[in-house]
Short mmCIF file of C-alpha atoms in Angstrom, two decimals:
data_model
loop_
_atom_site.label_atom_id
_atom_site.label_comp_id
_atom_site.label_asym_id
_atom_site.label_seq_id
_atom_site.Cartn_x
_atom_site.Cartn_y
_atom_site.Cartn_z
CA MET A 319 120.42 103.37 111.31
CA GLN A 320 118.42 100.28 110.32
CA ARG A 321 114.62 100.69 109.86
CA THR A 322 112.76 98.10 111.95
CA ALA A 323 109.13 97.14 112.22
CA THR A 324 107.25 95.89 115.23
CA PHE A 325 103.83 94.27 115.07
CA LEU A 326 101.50 93.29 117.94
CA TRP A 327 99.25 90.22 117.56
CA HIS A 328 96.29 90.21 120.11
CA LEU A 329 93.97 87.18 120.48
CA VAL A 330 90.47 87.50 121.83
CA PRO A 331 88.23 84.57 122.86
CA THR A 332 85.75 84.88 120.06
CA ALA A 333 87.99 85.73 117.19
CA THR A 334 91.57 86.48 116.40
CA LEU A 335 92.08 90.23 116.56
CA ALA A 336 95.14 91.37 114.77
CA ILE A 337 96.61 94.61 115.93
CA ALA A 338 99.41 95.74 113.63
CA LEU A 339 101.88 98.24 114.75
CA ALA A 340 104.56 99.52 112.36
CA LEU A 341 107.66 101.09 114.05
CA VAL A 342 109.44 103.37 111.56
CA SER A 343 112.86 105.08 111.91
CA PRO A 344 114.50 107.35 109.23
CA GLY A 345 116.94 104.81 107.69
CA VAL A 346 117.16 102.09 105.06
CA LEU A 347 114.66 99.34 104.70
CA ARG A 348 115.13 95.90 106.32
CA ALA A 349 116.33 93.19 104.01
CA GLN A 350 113.03 91.34 104.50
CA ASP A 351 111.19 94.35 103.20
CA ALA A 352 113.51 95.09 100.23
CA GLY A 353 110.62 94.24 97.86
CA THR A 354 108.23 96.81 99.24
CA THR A 355 107.67 100.21 97.80
CA SER A 356 109.85 103.05 99.13
CA GLU A 357 109.93 106.61 97.78
CA THR A 358 112.15 109.53 98.61
CA ILE A 359 110.65 112.73 100.07
CA ALA A 360 111.86 115.29 97.63
CA GLY A 361 110.82 118.27 99.60
CA VAL A 362 107.95 119.18 97.36
CA THR A 363 104.52 119.67 98.96
CA PRO A 364 102.42 116.69 97.92
CA PRO A 365 99.13 117.58 96.17
CA ARG A 366 97.04 115.52 98.64
CA ARG A 367 96.66 115.40 102.39
CA ILE A 368 94.89 113.10 104.82
CA VAL A 369 92.74 114.13 107.86
CA ILE A 370 91.60 111.36 110.33
CA SER A 371 88.76 112.21 112.65
CA LEU A 372 88.53 110.06 115.83
CA THR A 373 85.04 111.20 116.50
CA GLU A 374 83.74 110.27 113.05
CA ARG A 375 86.16 107.25 112.85
CA ARG A 376 86.72 108.26 109.20
CA LEU A 377 89.70 108.97 107.06
CA HIS A 378 89.26 111.96 104.65
CA LEU A 379 91.61 112.28 101.62
CA LEU A 380 91.79 115.92 100.47
CA GLU A 381 92.95 117.15 97.10
CA GLU A 382 92.85 120.70 95.85
CA GLY A 383 90.21 121.30 93.28
CA ARG A 384 88.38 117.99 93.90
CA PRO A 385 85.67 116.91 96.41
CA PRO A 386 87.02 115.18 99.45
CA ARG A 387 86.88 111.33 99.64
CA SER A 388 85.97 109.70 102.93
CA PHE A 389 86.54 106.15 104.28
CA PRO A 390 85.59 104.45 107.54
CA VAL A 391 88.53 103.34 109.73
CA ALA A 392 89.03 101.40 112.97
CA ILE A 393 90.77 103.52 115.78
CA GLY A 394 92.46 102.59 118.95
CA ARG A 395 90.35 100.51 121.38
CA PRO A 396 89.48 102.00 124.81
CA GLY A 397 92.52 102.55 126.99
CA VAL A 398 94.93 102.77 124.01
CA ALA A 399 96.69 106.05 123.34
CA ILE A 400 95.97 107.38 119.93
CA PRO A 401 98.24 110.05 118.46
CA LEU A 402 96.89 113.46 117.70
CA GLY A 403 98.39 116.26 115.50
CA ASP A 404 100.50 116.20 112.34
CA SER A 405 102.61 113.58 110.75
CA ARG A 406 103.22 112.20 107.18
CA VAL A 407 103.48 108.97 105.25
CA LEU A 408 107.08 107.79 105.60
CA ARG A 409 106.89 104.57 103.77
CA LYS A 410 104.58 102.52 101.53
CA ARG A 411 104.56 98.65 101.74
CA ARG A 412 102.73 96.35 99.34
CA ASN A 413 102.04 92.79 100.64
CA PRO A 414 103.89 93.61 103.97
CA ILE A 415 105.25 90.88 106.13
CA TRP A 416 104.11 90.80 109.74
CA HIS A 417 106.97 90.03 112.25
CA PRO A 418 105.87 89.17 115.88
CA THR A 419 108.17 90.64 118.56
CA ALA A 420 110.39 88.59 120.91
CA ASN A 421 108.03 89.34 123.74
CA GLN A 422 105.02 88.22 121.84
CA ARG A 423 106.66 84.97 120.92
CA ARG A 424 107.73 84.36 124.59
CA GLU A 425 104.10 84.94 125.74
CA ASN A 426 102.78 82.78 122.90
CA PRO A 427 105.27 80.30 121.55
CA ALA A 428 102.83 79.14 119.00
CA LEU A 429 103.27 82.51 117.03
CA PRO A 430 105.22 82.08 113.88
CA VAL A 431 108.58 84.05 113.28
CA ALA A 432 106.83 85.86 110.50
CA VAL A 433 103.35 85.82 108.68
CA PRO A 434 103.82 86.21 104.91
CA PRO A 435 101.22 88.12 102.72
CA GLY A 436 98.07 86.18 102.57
CA PRO A 437 94.56 86.01 104.28
CA SER A 438 96.08 85.49 107.75
CA ASN A 439 98.30 88.61 107.61
CA PRO A 440 96.94 91.27 110.06
CA LEU A 441 98.08 94.04 107.85
CA GLY A 442 96.10 93.03 104.82
CA LYS A 443 97.68 93.75 101.42
CA PHE A 444 98.89 97.39 102.02
CA ALA A 445 100.39 99.51 104.77
CA LEU A 446 101.27 103.16 105.02
CA ASP A 447 103.86 103.70 107.81
CA LEU A 448 103.58 107.08 109.58
CA GLY A 449 106.10 109.25 111.40
CA TRP A 450 104.68 108.31 114.82
CA THR A 451 106.43 105.34 116.49
CA ALA A 452 104.33 102.19 115.92
CA ILE A 453 101.52 103.76 114.04
CA ALA A 454 100.41 102.95 110.50
CA ILE A 455 97.35 103.15 108.17
CA HIS A 456 96.84 99.61 106.82
CA GLY A 457 94.44 96.95 105.67
CA THR A 458 93.08 94.27 107.87
CA ASN A 459 92.00 90.57 107.93
CA GLU A 460 89.18 91.56 110.39
CA PRO A 461 86.91 93.83 108.22
CA ASP A 462 84.16 93.70 110.81
CA SER A 463 86.41 95.76 113.09
CA VAL A 464 86.53 98.76 110.73
CA GLY A 465 84.31 101.67 112.04
CA ARG A 466 84.85 100.59 115.64
CA ARG A 467 87.39 101.25 118.49
CA ALA A 468 89.28 98.04 118.00
CA SER A 469 92.89 98.56 117.04
CA GLY A 470 96.10 98.91 119.10
CA GLY A 471 96.52 102.52 117.91
CA CYS A 472 96.81 102.15 114.14
CA PHE A 473 94.13 103.03 111.61
CA ARG A 474 92.62 100.05 109.93
CA MET A 475 90.81 100.28 106.63
CA LEU A 476 88.62 97.97 104.65
CA PRO A 477 90.68 95.98 101.92
CA ALA A 478 89.06 97.83 98.96
CA ASP A 479 89.49 101.27 100.61
CA ILE A 480 93.27 100.78 101.51
CA ALA A 481 93.91 99.62 97.93
CA VAL A 482 92.49 102.98 96.62
CA LEU A 483 94.36 105.11 99.21
CA PHE A 484 97.64 103.24 98.65
CA GLU A 485 97.64 104.07 94.90
CA MET A 486 96.57 107.74 95.42
CA VAL A 487 98.97 109.03 98.11
CA PRO A 488 102.80 109.21 97.75
CA VAL A 489 105.39 109.09 100.42
CA GLY A 490 105.39 112.44 102.18
CA THR A 491 101.71 112.94 102.11
CA PRO A 492 100.81 115.10 105.18
CA VAL A 493 98.59 113.29 107.79
CA ARG A 494 96.62 115.03 110.57
CA VAL A 495 94.72 113.25 113.33
CA VAL A 496 91.96 115.35 115.10
CA SER A 497 89.79 114.29 118.05
CA GLY A 498 86.79 116.15 116.90
CA SER A 499 85.06 116.28 113.46
CA ALA A 500 87.28 117.03 110.46
CA VAL A 501 87.10 120.46 109.04
CA LEU A 502 86.77 119.98 105.25
CA PRO A 503 87.13 122.58 102.59
CA SER A 504 84.01 124.14 101.13
CA PRO A 505 83.07 123.22 97.61
CA GLN A 506 84.53 125.58 95.04
CA PRO A 507 81.81 127.77 93.49
CA ALA A 508 81.17 127.27 89.75
CA VAL A 509 82.86 129.95 87.55
CA ALA A 510 80.60 131.46 84.98
CA VAL A 511 82.06 131.53 81.41
CA ALA A 512 80.94 134.17 79.09
CA ALA A 513 79.30 133.14 75.90
CA ALA A 514 81.10 133.80 72.66
CA THR A 515 77.98 134.94 70.91
CA SER A 516 75.12 137.25 71.81
CA SER A 517 72.82 134.31 72.48
CA PRO A 518 71.47 134.20 75.90
CA PRO A 519 73.25 131.78 78.19
CA ILE A 520 71.81 128.29 78.56
CA PRO A 521 70.71 127.72 82.09
CA ALA A 522 72.55 124.94 83.91
CA PRO A 523 70.47 121.89 84.69
CA PRO A 524 69.28 121.54 88.28
CA PRO A 525 71.63 119.59 90.47
CA LYS A 526 70.76 115.94 90.86
CA VAL A 527 69.49 115.19 94.34
CA ALA A 528 70.26 111.64 95.51
CA PRO A 529 67.08 109.82 96.48
CA PRO A 530 66.76 109.31 100.26
CA LEU A 531 67.90 105.83 101.52
CA PRO A 532 64.86 103.59 101.58
CA ILE A 533 63.91 102.36 105.08
CA LEU A 534 62.56 98.79 105.30
CA PRO A 535 61.35 97.86 108.80
CA ASP A 536 62.23 94.46 110.28
CA PRO A 537 59.23 92.22 110.09
CA ARG A 538 60.35 90.45 113.24
CA CYS A 539 59.81 93.62 115.33
CA ALA A 540 56.23 92.63 116.14
CA THR A 541 57.35 89.42 117.89
CA ALA A 542 60.90 90.31 118.87
CA GLY A 543 61.84 88.60 122.17
CA ALA A 544 65.64 88.93 122.36
CA PRO A 545 66.77 92.09 124.29
CA LEU A 546 69.05 93.36 121.53
CA ARG A 547 66.50 92.90 118.74
CA ARG A 548 63.89 94.65 120.79
CA MET A 549 66.30 97.48 121.37
CA ILE A 550 66.93 97.84 117.64
CA CYS A 551 63.21 97.87 117.02
CA THR A 552 62.31 100.40 119.71
CA VAL A 553 65.24 102.92 119.70
CA PRO A 554 64.57 105.33 116.79
CA ASP A 555 68.16 105.88 115.48
CA LEU A 556 68.94 102.16 115.73
CA ALA A 557 65.76 101.28 113.88
CA ALA A 558 66.53 103.91 111.17
CA LEU A 559 70.06 102.35 110.64
CA ASP A 560 68.72 98.81 110.55
CA GLY A 561 65.88 99.91 108.19
CA ARG A 562 68.18 101.66 105.79
CA ALA A 563 70.40 98.65 105.47
CA ARG A 564 67.43 96.51 104.86
CA GLY A 565 66.06 98.82 102.29
CA LEU A 566 69.38 98.99 100.42
CA HIS A 567 69.41 95.13 100.43
CA GLN A 568 65.92 95.09 98.97
CA ARG A 569 66.84 97.58 96.27
CA HIS A 570 69.95 95.49 95.43
CA LEU A 571 67.80 92.39 95.03
CA ALA A 572 65.27 94.23 92.81
CA ALA A 573 68.04 95.28 90.39
CA LEU A 574 69.25 91.76 89.85
CA PRO A 575 68.15 89.52 87.05
CA ALA A 576 65.39 87.15 88.05
CA GLU A 577 67.62 84.15 87.73
CA ARG A 578 70.05 85.45 90.34
CA ARG A 579 67.53 86.89 92.81
CA ASP A 580 66.83 83.74 94.75
CA ALA A 581 70.44 82.95 95.37
CA ALA A 582 71.23 86.54 96.36
CA ALA A 583 68.21 86.65 98.74
CA TYR A 584 69.39 83.43 100.40
CA ALA A 585 72.90 84.92 100.69
CA LEU A 586 71.52 88.03 102.33
CA LEU A 587 69.48 85.90 104.74
CA GLN A 588 72.65 84.00 105.74
CA GLU A 589 74.49 87.31 106.20
CA GLU A 590 71.73 88.66 108.43
CA ARG A 591 71.97 85.51 110.66
CA ARG A 592 75.70 85.97 110.97
CA PHE A 593 75.14 89.70 111.87
CA ASP A 594 72.75 88.60 114.60
CA ASP A 595 75.34 86.13 115.87
CA ARG A 596 77.94 88.93 115.96
CA ILE A 597 75.87 91.48 117.89
CA THR A 598 74.76 88.69 120.26
CA ALA A 599 78.39 88.02 121.11
CA ARG A 600 79.57 91.58 121.13
CA CYS A 601 76.64 93.53 122.58
CA TRP A 602 75.27 90.84 124.84
CA VAL A 603 72.59 91.88 127.42
CA ARG A 604 71.14 89.50 130.00
CA ARG A 605 67.45 89.13 129.63
CA GLY A 606 65.64 91.48 131.97
CA MET A 607 68.73 93.83 132.41
CA GLU A 608 68.04 96.09 129.45
CA GLU A 609 66.01 98.36 131.73
CA ASP A 610 69.19 99.23 133.65
CA PRO A 611 70.25 102.66 132.21
CA ALA A 612 74.03 101.78 132.29
CA VAL A 613 73.44 98.44 130.62
CA ALA A 614 71.11 99.97 127.97
CA ALA A 615 73.55 102.77 127.09
CA ALA A 616 76.46 100.34 126.68
CA ALA A 617 74.32 97.99 124.51
CA GLU A 618 72.99 100.88 122.40
CA ALA A 619 76.43 102.16 121.64
CA CYS A 620 77.64 98.76 120.64
CA LEU A 621 74.62 98.17 118.35
CA ARG A 622 75.06 101.68 116.83
CA ASP A 623 78.58 100.84 115.86
CA ALA A 624 77.67 97.40 114.41
CA LEU A 625 74.64 98.76 112.48
CA SER A 626 76.61 101.66 111.11
CA VAL A 627 79.21 99.30 109.69
CA ARG A 628 76.45 97.17 108.20
CA LEU A 629 74.98 100.14 106.56
CA GLU A 630 78.25 101.14 104.96
CA GLU A 631 78.64 97.62 103.61
CA ALA A 632 75.12 97.74 102.06
CA LYS A 633 75.98 101.02 100.37
CA ARG A 634 79.02 99.38 98.76
CA ARG A 635 77.21 96.37 97.56
#
């Protein structure tokens, strides 16, 4: 049976939202995908496994004897069915080609027959096809969607994260999707090794404790007039997310050489303006309506997602 792939391209008014869906059947690769990576499942249990938590919107890579690694993911948007339970990686594709379906091309004749690898490809540079019909773990050309409910059922990762995962997991790696928080293995206790001499053991140095994330308040809060900015300033958890991102940005600037600091500060200012534009478009609240409980709850959830993604980006800077 021929292995086929179906991908769905969805356009929204403010930006092109690519929703990539990979349909996998246990056969040979299509001729178009002959250059992609394909490995045979040899019946040996892989040393790694993947757990995806829908509640956390995170993918956890587990490996025996090593601490878990965790990455943010985009999950299915509201109203989209998301698979739960166990599957595995059936195929790995490097620089995948996106092929619109016949229905998509009938609905939008402007769609190309195929999108080659490149910045316009909704799958990014890497794709891991799973055993569920039309579900894959892949990159994206819309990194702002990662950490949100934005996909058509697949699991999107940031370009740098999917590159790491692609190299670490082989075909056959088990994948489990859970609706709640992921249950991760406890750290293995250190094993004491007896000294070869009668000298007293050297005490282990105390564990290093990571310094708390600095929180830098927004200086605009005293005069904020826009409903969304006032909400960020006055809701404690939103203010903390925003303040931690600002603190990390400030710490990043302080670590730069003096000759690079001005340019980096200007780039961060431009980034903050783009962020404000994004939340204005996505989390819009009509002035005077923020007192409505339903409106406020929806806006706060939207802002919490956007600020969480911004904080993760600041940590990786």
